[in-house]
Amino acid sequence: MFAIDHAATALLVKRRYPTVPIAPVLIAVQAMELAWVVLNYLGVERTTTGPVVRSVADIQLAYMPYSHSVVTAASAGVVTWLILELGFGRPLLGRAVGLGIVSHLVLDLLTHARDIVLWPGLASPRLGLGLYDAAPLAAFVLEMVYGIVCWRVYRGGRGLLALIVLANLANLSFFSPAIPGPESFLAGRPPLLVTLILVQIVVTLVLVGGLARRTTPAVSPAVGRVAGIGA
Ligand SMILES: [Zn+2]
């Protein structure tokens, strides 16, 4: 899934855990992608492109068993949750962050080509519903609708909705070979692709976080006590 809709997932988590600050949740929903960026820069994980890039189907996430495997994502989510809950006495923060980390895996499994392994060192099976490969426009619609649902559940303001819709539209050329766009410059330039995604991650997290704060879900004193504000 593209950066804006991973970032929008933080809205769902924030709605579920309104007393938890949104910043750590935003980082959590993109933790796997940030790890992917670092590991690509270090040459540990690898991304390749076709000779021409006309859509997301021409970009291969060739090797990313550490940042994007079922076991690494699930264990990172559980370990972070337990450390925050048992080690730091922050149960709600732990659950929100753990959920955020695992959400990334679930959303990528829904959209990616078959490029997600079960754990590092196991070459197959490779998981992913394959929308980016087989039906990229369906992936575009799914991502747009999902982002709007996140906004709706959060009950965000118009600015947040505009951001989600416009950022999804900005990605449209990646979902259709018939629509020209900046992806054509990425052919044979994986480091440029990684940097573009890093920029998208940072910009969408900052904007979603900033606009979400304008419509922070109300927490009544009773709910606050039950939820353990400050815990
Ligand atoms: Zn990802």
PDB file of C-alpha atoms and ligand atoms in Angstrom:
ATOM      1  CA  MET A   1       0.000   0.000   0.000  1.00  0.00           C
ATOM      2  CA  PHE A   2       1.164   3.525  -0.719  1.00  0.00           C
ATOM      3  CA  ALA A   3       2.386   5.894   1.986  1.00  0.00           C
ATOM      4  CA  ILE A   4      -0.731   8.029   2.403  1.00  0.00           C
ATOM      5  CA  ASP A   5      -2.941   5.051   3.215  1.00  0.00           C
ATOM      6  CA  HIS A   6      -0.477   3.501   5.653  1.00  0.00           C
ATOM      7  CA  ALA A   7      -0.405   6.910   7.352  1.00  0.00           C
ATOM      8  CA  ALA A   8      -4.228   7.004   7.333  1.00  0.00           C
ATOM      9  CA  THR A   9      -4.220   3.746   9.313  1.00  0.00           C
ATOM     10  CA  ALA A  10      -2.887   5.738  12.260  1.00  0.00           C
ATOM     11  CA  LEU A  11      -6.294   7.442  12.308  1.00  0.00           C
ATOM     12  CA  LEU A  12      -8.019   4.092  12.909  1.00  0.00           C
ATOM     13  CA  VAL A  13      -5.600   3.226  15.711  1.00  0.00           C
ATOM     14  CA  LYS A  14      -5.938   6.692  17.235  1.00  0.00           C
ATOM     15  CA  ARG A  15      -9.734   6.366  17.192  1.00  0.00           C
ATOM     16  CA  ARG A  16      -9.442   3.033  18.988  1.00  0.00           C
ATOM     17  CA  TYR A  17      -6.933   4.406  21.516  1.00  0.00           C
ATOM     18  CA  PRO A  18      -7.802   8.112  21.767  1.00  0.00           C
ATOM     19  CA  THR A  19      -5.583   8.767  24.793  1.00  0.00           C
ATOM     20  CA  VAL A  20      -2.428   7.589  23.046  1.00  0.00           C
ATOM     21  CA  PRO A  21      -0.383  10.317  21.289  1.00  0.00           C
ATOM     22  CA  ILE A  22      -0.541  10.006  17.520  1.00  0.00           C
ATOM     23  CA  ALA A  23       3.197  10.489  16.817  1.00  0.00           C
ATOM     24  CA  PRO A  24       4.347   7.005  17.926  1.00  0.00           C
ATOM     25  CA  VAL A  25       1.376   5.466  16.125  1.00  0.00           C
ATOM     26  CA  LEU A  26       2.343   7.250  12.899  1.00  0.00           C
ATOM     27  CA  ILE A  27       5.880   5.926  13.156  1.00  0.00           C
ATOM     28  CA  ALA A  28       4.559   2.433  13.951  1.00  0.00           C
ATOM     29  CA  VAL A  29       2.356   2.158  10.861  1.00  0.00           C
ATOM     30  CA  GLN A  30       5.376   2.917   8.677  1.00  0.00           C
ATOM     31  CA  ALA A  31       8.036   1.133  10.748  1.00  0.00           C
ATOM     32  CA  MET A  32       8.309  -1.711   8.203  1.00  0.00           C
ATOM     33  CA  GLU A  33       8.683   0.745   5.331  1.00  0.00           C
ATOM     34  CA  LEU A  34      11.273   2.824   7.175  1.00  0.00           C
ATOM     35  CA  ALA A  35      13.227  -0.377   7.834  1.00  0.00           C
ATOM     36  CA  TRP A  36      12.912  -1.175   4.101  1.00  0.00           C
ATOM     37  CA  VAL A  37      14.322   2.260   3.195  1.00  0.00           C
ATOM     38  CA  VAL A  38      17.323   1.853   5.511  1.00  0.00           C
ATOM     39  CA  LEU A  39      18.011  -1.730   4.409  1.00  0.00           C
ATOM     40  CA  ASN A  40      17.796  -0.733   0.730  1.00  0.00           C
ATOM     41  CA  TYR A  41      20.254   2.123   1.283  1.00  0.00           C
ATOM     42  CA  LEU A  42      22.575  -0.330   3.066  1.00  0.00           C
ATOM     43  CA  GLY A  43      22.280  -2.838   0.216  1.00  0.00           C
ATOM     44  CA  VAL A  44      20.877  -5.548   2.489  1.00  0.00           C
ATOM     45  CA  GLU A  45      17.506  -5.543   0.721  1.00  0.00           C
ATOM     46  CA  ARG A  46      17.070  -5.035  -2.986  1.00  0.00           C
ATOM     47  CA  THR A  47      14.611  -3.375  -5.349  1.00  0.00           C
ATOM     48  CA  THR A  48      14.750  -3.619  -9.131  1.00  0.00           C
ATOM     49  CA  THR A  49      12.860  -2.076 -12.025  1.00  0.00           C
ATOM     50  CA  GLY A  50      12.103  -3.052 -15.584  1.00  0.00           C
ATOM     51  CA  PRO A  51      13.906  -1.242 -18.448  1.00  0.00           C
ATOM     52  CA  VAL A  52      10.828   0.989 -18.595  1.00  0.00           C
ATOM     53  CA  VAL A  53       8.638   1.874 -15.642  1.00  0.00           C
ATOM     54  CA  ARG A  54       5.081   2.662 -16.642  1.00  0.00           C
ATOM     55  CA  SER A  55       3.305   1.500 -13.492  1.00  0.00           C
ATOM     56  CA  VAL A  56       3.866  -0.147 -10.145  1.00  0.00           C
ATOM     57  CA  ALA A  57       3.864  -3.523 -11.945  1.00  0.00           C
ATOM     58  CA  ASP A  58       7.281  -2.608 -13.433  1.00  0.00           C
ATOM     59  CA  ILE A  59       8.847  -2.228  -9.982  1.00  0.00           C
ATOM     60  CA  GLN A  60      10.006  -5.416  -8.264  1.00  0.00           C
ATOM     61  CA  LEU A  61      10.489  -5.529  -4.525  1.00  0.00           C
ATOM     62  CA  ALA A  62      12.977  -8.284  -5.237  1.00  0.00           C
ATOM     63  CA  TYR A  63      14.422  -8.999  -1.801  1.00  0.00           C
ATOM     64  CA  MET A  64      13.015  -7.655   1.466  1.00  0.00           C
ATOM     65  CA  PRO A  65      12.805 -10.604   3.880  1.00  0.00           C
ATOM     66  CA  TYR A  66      13.822  -8.577   6.930  1.00  0.00           C
ATOM     67  CA  SER A  67      11.619  -5.508   6.620  1.00  0.00           C
ATOM     68  CA  HIS A  68       8.653  -7.298   5.031  1.00  0.00           C
ATOM     69  CA  SER A  69       8.134 -10.830   6.253  1.00  0.00           C
ATOM     70  CA  VAL A  70       5.212 -12.174   8.229  1.00  0.00           C
ATOM     71  CA  VAL A  71       7.357 -13.272  11.153  1.00  0.00           C
ATOM     72  CA  THR A  72       9.490 -10.118  11.414  1.00  0.00           C
ATOM     73  CA  ALA A  73       6.406  -7.874  11.323  1.00  0.00           C
ATOM     74  CA  ALA A  74       4.417  -9.970  13.782  1.00  0.00           C
ATOM     75  CA  SER A  75       7.326 -10.386  16.189  1.00  0.00           C
ATOM     76  CA  ALA A  76       8.239  -6.684  15.992  1.00  0.00           C
ATOM     77  CA  GLY A  77       4.634  -5.826  16.830  1.00  0.00           C
ATOM     78  CA  VAL A  78       4.427  -8.270  19.756  1.00  0.00           C
ATOM     79  CA  VAL A  79       7.875  -7.446  21.194  1.00  0.00           C
ATOM     80  CA  THR A  80       7.237  -3.684  21.020  1.00  0.00           C
ATOM     81  CA  TRP A  81       3.839  -4.155  22.654  1.00  0.00           C
ATOM     82  CA  LEU A  82       5.308  -6.246  25.494  1.00  0.00           C
ATOM     83  CA  ILE A  83       8.225  -3.890  26.076  1.00  0.00           C
ATOM     84  CA  LEU A  84       5.915  -0.884  26.318  1.00  0.00           C
ATOM     85  CA  GLU A  85       3.288  -2.677  28.413  1.00  0.00           C
ATOM     86  CA  LEU A  86       5.447  -4.750  30.754  1.00  0.00           C
ATOM     87  CA  GLY A  87       8.693  -2.787  30.686  1.00  0.00           C
ATOM     88  CA  PHE A  88       7.381   0.771  30.682  1.00  0.00           C
ATOM     89  CA  GLY A  89       3.888   0.306  32.138  1.00  0.00           C
ATOM     90  CA  ARG A  90       2.225   1.825  29.064  1.00  0.00           C
ATOM     91  CA  PRO A  91      -0.316  -0.843  28.045  1.00  0.00           C
ATOM     92  CA  LEU A  92      -2.424   1.305  25.739  1.00  0.00           C
ATOM     93  CA  LEU A  93       0.594   2.778  24.004  1.00  0.00           C
ATOM     94  CA  GLY A  94       2.006  -0.740  23.625  1.00  0.00           C
ATOM     95  CA  ARG A  95      -1.163  -2.077  22.047  1.00  0.00           C
ATOM     96  CA  ALA A  96      -1.557   0.917  19.735  1.00  0.00           C
ATOM     97  CA  VAL A  97       2.042   0.739  18.524  1.00  0.00           C
ATOM     98  CA  GLY A  98       1.971  -3.059  18.166  1.00  0.00           C
ATOM     99  CA  LEU A  99      -1.245  -2.857  16.182  1.00  0.00           C
ATOM    100  CA  GLY A 100       0.209  -0.104  14.018  1.00  0.00           C
ATOM    101  CA  ILE A 101       3.281  -2.185  13.150  1.00  0.00           C
ATOM    102  CA  VAL A 102       1.238  -5.256  12.202  1.00  0.00           C
ATOM    103  CA  SER A 103      -1.268  -3.178  10.198  1.00  0.00           C
ATOM    104  CA  HIS A 104       1.465  -2.453   7.658  1.00  0.00           C
ATOM    105  CA  LEU A 105       1.936  -6.149   6.937  1.00  0.00           C
ATOM    106  CA  VAL A 106      -1.796  -6.764   6.531  1.00  0.00           C
ATOM    107  CA  LEU A 107      -2.251  -3.848   4.118  1.00  0.00           C
ATOM    108  CA  ASP A 108       0.786  -4.820   2.040  1.00  0.00           C
ATOM    109  CA  LEU A 109      -0.469  -8.412   1.793  1.00  0.00           C
ATOM    110  CA  LEU A 110      -3.729  -7.068   0.331  1.00  0.00           C
ATOM    111  CA  THR A 111      -2.074  -5.117  -2.468  1.00  0.00           C
ATOM    112  CA  HIS A 112       1.443  -6.362  -3.186  1.00  0.00           C
ATOM    113  CA  ALA A 113       2.596  -8.750  -5.845  1.00  0.00           C
ATOM    114  CA  ARG A 114       3.781 -12.026  -4.339  1.00  0.00           C
ATOM    115  CA  ASP A 115       6.874 -10.613  -2.662  1.00  0.00           C
ATOM    116  CA  ILE A 116       6.311 -11.165   1.080  1.00  0.00           C
ATOM    117  CA  VAL A 117       7.912 -14.270   2.597  1.00  0.00           C
ATOM    118  CA  LEU A 118       6.969 -15.965   5.857  1.00  0.00           C
ATOM    119  CA  TRP A 119      10.341 -15.383   7.470  1.00  0.00           C
ATOM    120  CA  PRO A 120      13.912 -14.470   6.422  1.00  0.00           C
ATOM    121  CA  GLY A 121      15.724 -17.364   4.807  1.00  0.00           C
ATOM    122  CA  LEU A 122      12.591 -19.025   3.460  1.00  0.00           C
ATOM    123  CA  ALA A 123      12.346 -18.320  -0.272  1.00  0.00           C
ATOM    124  CA  SER A 124       8.819 -19.599  -0.732  1.00  0.00           C
ATOM    125  CA  PRO A 125       5.903 -19.356  -0.424  1.00  0.00           C
ATOM    126  CA  ARG A 126       5.717 -15.700  -1.335  1.00  0.00           C
ATOM    127  CA  LEU A 127       2.551 -13.986  -0.223  1.00  0.00           C
ATOM    128  CA  GLY A 128       0.518 -11.093  -1.620  1.00  0.00           C
ATOM    129  CA  LEU A 129      -2.874 -10.862  -3.285  1.00  0.00           C
ATOM    130  CA  GLY A 130      -1.169  -9.527  -6.397  1.00  0.00           C
ATOM    131  CA  LEU A 131      -3.327  -6.489  -7.120  1.00  0.00           C
ATOM    132  CA  TYR A 132      -0.297  -4.371  -8.118  1.00  0.00           C
ATOM    133  CA  ASP A 133       0.563  -6.992 -10.725  1.00  0.00           C
ATOM    134  CA  ALA A 134      -2.812  -8.198 -11.944  1.00  0.00           C
ATOM    135  CA  ALA A 135      -5.266  -5.361 -11.311  1.00  0.00           C
ATOM    136  CA  PRO A 136      -3.476  -2.122 -10.442  1.00  0.00           C
ATOM    137  CA  LEU A 137      -6.517   0.087 -10.969  1.00  0.00           C
ATOM    138  CA  ALA A 138      -8.459  -2.097  -8.541  1.00  0.00           C
ATOM    139  CA  ALA A 139      -5.612  -1.491  -6.085  1.00  0.00           C
ATOM    140  CA  PHE A 140      -5.959   2.253  -6.671  1.00  0.00           C
ATOM    141  CA  VAL A 141      -9.696   2.152  -5.909  1.00  0.00           C
ATOM    142  CA  LEU A 142      -9.110  -0.047  -2.851  1.00  0.00           C
ATOM    143  CA  GLU A 143      -6.450   2.326  -1.501  1.00  0.00           C
ATOM    144  CA  MET A 144      -8.577   5.423  -2.099  1.00  0.00           C
ATOM    145  CA  VAL A 145     -11.658   3.884  -0.457  1.00  0.00           C
ATOM    146  CA  TYR A 146      -9.592   2.576   2.454  1.00  0.00           C
ATOM    147  CA  GLY A 147      -8.045   6.006   3.083  1.00  0.00           C
ATOM    148  CA  ILE A 148     -11.470   7.648   3.066  1.00  0.00           C
ATOM    149  CA  VAL A 149     -12.847   5.001   5.433  1.00  0.00           C
ATOM    150  CA  CYS A 150      -9.972   5.750   7.839  1.00  0.00           C
ATOM    151  CA  TRP A 151     -10.868   9.450   7.657  1.00  0.00           C
ATOM    152  CA  ARG A 152     -14.564   8.707   8.203  1.00  0.00           C
ATOM    153  CA  VAL A 153     -13.959   6.451  11.198  1.00  0.00           C
ATOM    154  CA  TYR A 154     -11.684   9.102  12.699  1.00  0.00           C
ATOM    155  CA  ARG A 155     -14.256  11.800  11.933  1.00  0.00           C
ATOM    156  CA  GLY A 156     -11.555  14.041  10.560  1.00  0.00           C
ATOM    157  CA  GLY A 157     -11.952  17.505   9.096  1.00  0.00           C
ATOM    158  CA  ARG A 158     -12.099  18.579   5.463  1.00  0.00           C
ATOM    159  CA  GLY A 159      -8.376  19.273   5.275  1.00  0.00           C
ATOM    160  CA  LEU A 160      -7.586  15.696   6.255  1.00  0.00           C
ATOM    161  CA  LEU A 161     -10.042  14.348   3.677  1.00  0.00           C
ATOM    162  CA  ALA A 162      -8.556  16.597   0.979  1.00  0.00           C
ATOM    163  CA  LEU A 163      -5.076  15.374   1.847  1.00  0.00           C
ATOM    164  CA  ILE A 164      -6.076  11.713   1.609  1.00  0.00           C
ATOM    165  CA  VAL A 165      -7.932  12.144  -1.685  1.00  0.00           C
ATOM    166  CA  LEU A 166      -5.292  14.357  -3.329  1.00  0.00           C
ATOM    167  CA  ALA A 167      -2.372  12.191  -2.202  1.00  0.00           C
ATOM    168  CA  ASN A 168      -4.086   9.099  -3.585  1.00  0.00           C
ATOM    169  CA  LEU A 169      -4.826  10.902  -6.859  1.00  0.00           C
ATOM    170  CA  ALA A 170      -1.181  11.990  -7.054  1.00  0.00           C
ATOM    171  CA  ASN A 171      -0.267   8.284  -7.192  1.00  0.00           C
ATOM    172  CA  LEU A 172      -2.707   7.501 -10.013  1.00  0.00           C
ATOM    173  CA  SER A 173      -0.091   7.280 -12.771  1.00  0.00           C
ATOM    174  CA  PHE A 174       1.641   4.502 -10.788  1.00  0.00           C
ATOM    175  CA  PHE A 175      -1.491   2.390 -11.133  1.00  0.00           C
ATOM    176  CA  SER A 176      -1.984   2.664 -14.901  1.00  0.00           C
ATOM    177  CA  PRO A 177       0.546   2.166 -17.705  1.00  0.00           C
ATOM    178  CA  ALA A 178      -1.694   4.406 -19.842  1.00  0.00           C
ATOM    179  CA  ILE A 179      -1.161   7.446 -17.607  1.00  0.00           C
ATOM    180  CA  PRO A 180       2.318   8.990 -17.862  1.00  0.00           C
ATOM    181  CA  GLY A 181       3.924  10.210 -14.685  1.00  0.00           C
ATOM    182  CA  PRO A 182       7.133  10.579 -12.690  1.00  0.00           C
ATOM    183  CA  GLU A 183       7.519   6.790 -12.448  1.00  0.00           C
ATOM    184  CA  SER A 184       9.152   6.830 -15.902  1.00  0.00           C
ATOM    185  CA  PHE A 185      12.229   8.460 -14.316  1.00  0.00           C
ATOM    186  CA  LEU A 186      12.617   5.535 -11.928  1.00  0.00           C
ATOM    187  CA  ALA A 187      13.639   2.980 -14.572  1.00  0.00           C
ATOM    188  CA  GLY A 188      17.033   1.572 -13.617  1.00  0.00           C
ATOM    189  CA  ARG A 189      17.254   3.910 -10.632  1.00  0.00           C
ATOM    190  CA  PRO A 190      16.204   1.947  -7.529  1.00  0.00           C
ATOM    191  CA  PRO A 191      17.939   4.403  -5.127  1.00  0.00           C
ATOM    192  CA  LEU A 192      15.803   7.203  -6.579  1.00  0.00           C
ATOM    193  CA  LEU A 193      12.693   5.087  -6.025  1.00  0.00           C
ATOM    194  CA  VAL A 194      13.681   4.408  -2.411  1.00  0.00           C
ATOM    195  CA  THR A 195      14.268   8.124  -1.853  1.00  0.00           C
ATOM    196  CA  LEU A 196      10.921   9.020  -3.431  1.00  0.00           C
ATOM    197  CA  ILE A 197       9.186   6.593  -1.103  1.00  0.00           C
ATOM    198  CA  LEU A 198      11.097   7.968   1.899  1.00  0.00           C
ATOM    199  CA  VAL A 199       9.937  11.477   0.982  1.00  0.00           C
ATOM    200  CA  GLN A 200       6.358  10.233   0.615  1.00  0.00           C
ATOM    201  CA  ILE A 201       6.556   8.526   4.014  1.00  0.00           C
ATOM    202  CA  VAL A 202       7.838  11.624   5.804  1.00  0.00           C
ATOM    203  CA  VAL A 203       5.501  14.099   4.078  1.00  0.00           C
ATOM    204  CA  THR A 204       2.359  11.993   4.575  1.00  0.00           C
ATOM    205  CA  LEU A 205       3.154  11.204   8.219  1.00  0.00           C
ATOM    206  CA  VAL A 206       3.777  14.871   9.025  1.00  0.00           C
ATOM    207  CA  LEU A 207       0.659  16.072   7.197  1.00  0.00           C
ATOM    208  CA  VAL A 208      -1.663  13.364   8.527  1.00  0.00           C
ATOM    209  CA  GLY A 209      -0.338  13.937  12.046  1.00  0.00           C
ATOM    210  CA  GLY A 210      -0.711  17.718  11.782  1.00  0.00           C
ATOM    211  CA  LEU A 211      -4.207  17.638  10.332  1.00  0.00           C
ATOM    212  CA  ALA A 212      -5.358  14.859  12.682  1.00  0.00           C
ATOM    213  CA  ARG A 213      -4.404  16.941  15.699  1.00  0.00           C
ATOM    214  CA  ARG A 214      -6.928  19.562  14.594  1.00  0.00           C
ATOM    215  CA  THR A 215      -9.689  17.015  15.073  1.00  0.00           C
ATOM    216  CA  THR A 216      -8.421  14.978  17.989  1.00  0.00           C
ATOM    217  CA  PRO A 217     -11.152  12.550  19.062  1.00  0.00           C
ATOM    218  CA  ALA A 218     -12.905  13.857  22.138  1.00  0.00           C
ATOM    219  CA  VAL A 219     -12.255  11.883  25.303  1.00  0.00           C
ATOM    220  CA  SER A 220     -14.759  12.307  28.096  1.00  0.00           C
ATOM    221  CA  PRO A 221     -13.350  12.319  31.653  1.00  0.00           C
ATOM    222  CA  ALA A 222     -15.064   8.956  32.297  1.00  0.00           C
ATOM    223  CA  VAL A 223     -13.568   7.366  29.205  1.00  0.00           C
ATOM    224  CA  GLY A 224     -10.232   8.900  30.094  1.00  0.00           C
ATOM    225  CA  ARG A 225     -10.279   7.265  33.510  1.00  0.00           C
ATOM    226  CA  VAL A 226     -11.273   3.885  32.113  1.00  0.00           C
ATOM    227  CA  ALA A 227      -8.694   4.120  29.364  1.00  0.00           C
ATOM    228  CA  GLY A 228      -6.038   5.255  31.819  1.00  0.00           C
ATOM    229  CA  ILE A 229      -4.952   8.581  30.371  1.00  0.00           C
ATOM    230  CA  GLY A 230      -1.274   9.052  30.969  1.00  0.00           C
ATOM    231  CA  ALA A 231      -0.735   5.305  31.232  1.00  0.00           C
TER     232      ALA A 231
HETATM  233 ZN    ZN B   1       5.449  -1.934   2.940  1.00  0.00          ZN
END
